[in-house]
mmCIF file of C-alpha atoms in Angstrom:
data_model
loop_
_atom_site.group_PDB
_atom_site.id
_atom_site.type_symbol
_atom_site.label_atom_id
_atom_site.label_comp_id
_atom_site.label_asym_id
_atom_site.label_seq_id
_atom_site.Cartn_x
_atom_site.Cartn_y
_atom_site.Cartn_z
ATOM 1 C CA MET A 1 -60.661 -57.289 28.766
ATOM 2 C CA LYS A 2 -58.060 -57.438 30.634
ATOM 3 C CA ALA A 3 -56.340 -61.328 30.760
ATOM 4 C CA HIS A 4 -57.131 -60.662 26.414
ATOM 5 C CA LYS A 5 -54.458 -57.463 26.889
ATOM 6 C CA TYR A 6 -51.790 -58.957 29.317
ATOM 7 C CA TRP A 7 -51.874 -61.422 26.772
ATOM 8 C CA SER A 8 -51.304 -59.689 23.790
ATOM 9 C CA VAL A 9 -49.058 -57.430 24.718
ATOM 10 C CA GLY A 10 -46.501 -60.853 26.988
ATOM 11 C CA ALA A 11 -47.052 -62.684 23.396
ATOM 12 C CA LEU A 12 -45.057 -59.799 21.413
ATOM 13 C CA ILE A 13 -42.616 -59.035 24.605
ATOM 14 C CA THR A 14 -41.430 -63.442 23.719
ATOM 15 C CA MET A 15 -41.811 -62.389 20.095
ATOM 16 C CA ILE A 16 -40.030 -59.654 19.995
ATOM 17 C CA GLY A 17 -37.194 -62.417 22.595
ATOM 18 C CA THR A 18 -37.276 -65.325 19.942
ATOM 19 C CA PHE A 19 -36.239 -62.757 16.755
ATOM 20 C CA TYR A 20 -33.597 -61.350 19.046
ATOM 21 C CA SER A 21 -32.185 -64.710 20.528
ATOM 22 C CA GLY A 22 -32.072 -66.544 16.959
ATOM 23 C CA TYR A 23 -30.148 -63.111 15.253
ATOM 24 C CA LYS A 24 -27.691 -63.642 18.066
ATOM 25 C CA GLY A 25 -27.616 -67.519 17.742
ATOM 26 C CA SER A 26 -28.139 -68.316 21.210
ATOM 27 C CA LYS A 27 -29.883 -71.675 21.045
ATOM 28 C CA SER A 28 -31.031 -72.598 24.476
ATOM 29 C CA SER A 29 -32.496 -68.796 25.407
ATOM 30 C CA HIS A 30 -34.295 -69.124 21.710
ATOM 31 C CA LYS A 31 -36.251 -72.294 22.630
ATOM 32 C CA TYR A 32 -37.223 -70.573 25.745
ATOM 33 C CA PHE A 33 -38.449 -68.011 24.134
ATOM 34 C CA ALA A 34 -40.577 -69.720 21.260
ATOM 35 C CA ALA A 35 -41.799 -72.351 23.803
ATOM 36 C CA SER A 36 -43.444 -69.010 25.554
ATOM 37 C CA SER A 37 -44.034 -67.172 22.781
ATOM 38 C CA LEU A 38 -46.625 -70.672 21.686
ATOM 39 C CA LEU A 39 -48.137 -70.347 25.318
ATOM 40 C CA CYS A 40 -48.846 -66.376 25.405
ATOM 41 C CA MET A 41 -50.324 -66.878 22.202
ATOM 42 C CA ILE A 42 -52.760 -69.719 22.361
ATOM 43 C CA MET A 43 -53.698 -68.020 25.606
ATOM 44 C CA ALA A 44 -54.330 -64.524 23.780
ATOM 45 C CA ILE A 45 -56.427 -66.587 21.132
ATOM 46 C CA TYR A 46 -58.026 -68.430 23.955
ATOM 47 C CA THR A 47 -59.360 -64.981 26.083
ATOM 48 C CA GLY A 48 -60.032 -63.369 22.837
ATOM 49 C CA HIS A 49 -62.374 -66.460 21.553
ATOM 50 C CA LYS A 50 -63.999 -65.988 25.125
ATOM 51 C CA MET A 51 -64.360 -62.602 25.228
ATOM 52 C CA ILE A 52 -66.256 -62.604 21.392
ATOM 53 C CA SER A 53 -68.342 -65.380 21.994
#
């Protein structure tokens, strides 16, 4: 399923951004990266669950 692959890649990219912004100490961008990472992970789990069932 293509949607699962794209959500998973998006989650990976935003996680890397979250770690990088946390390392640099940028509070506002860290918050946005973390929220978008959470959204991508939820959608990746949801599309993966639909793919399995």
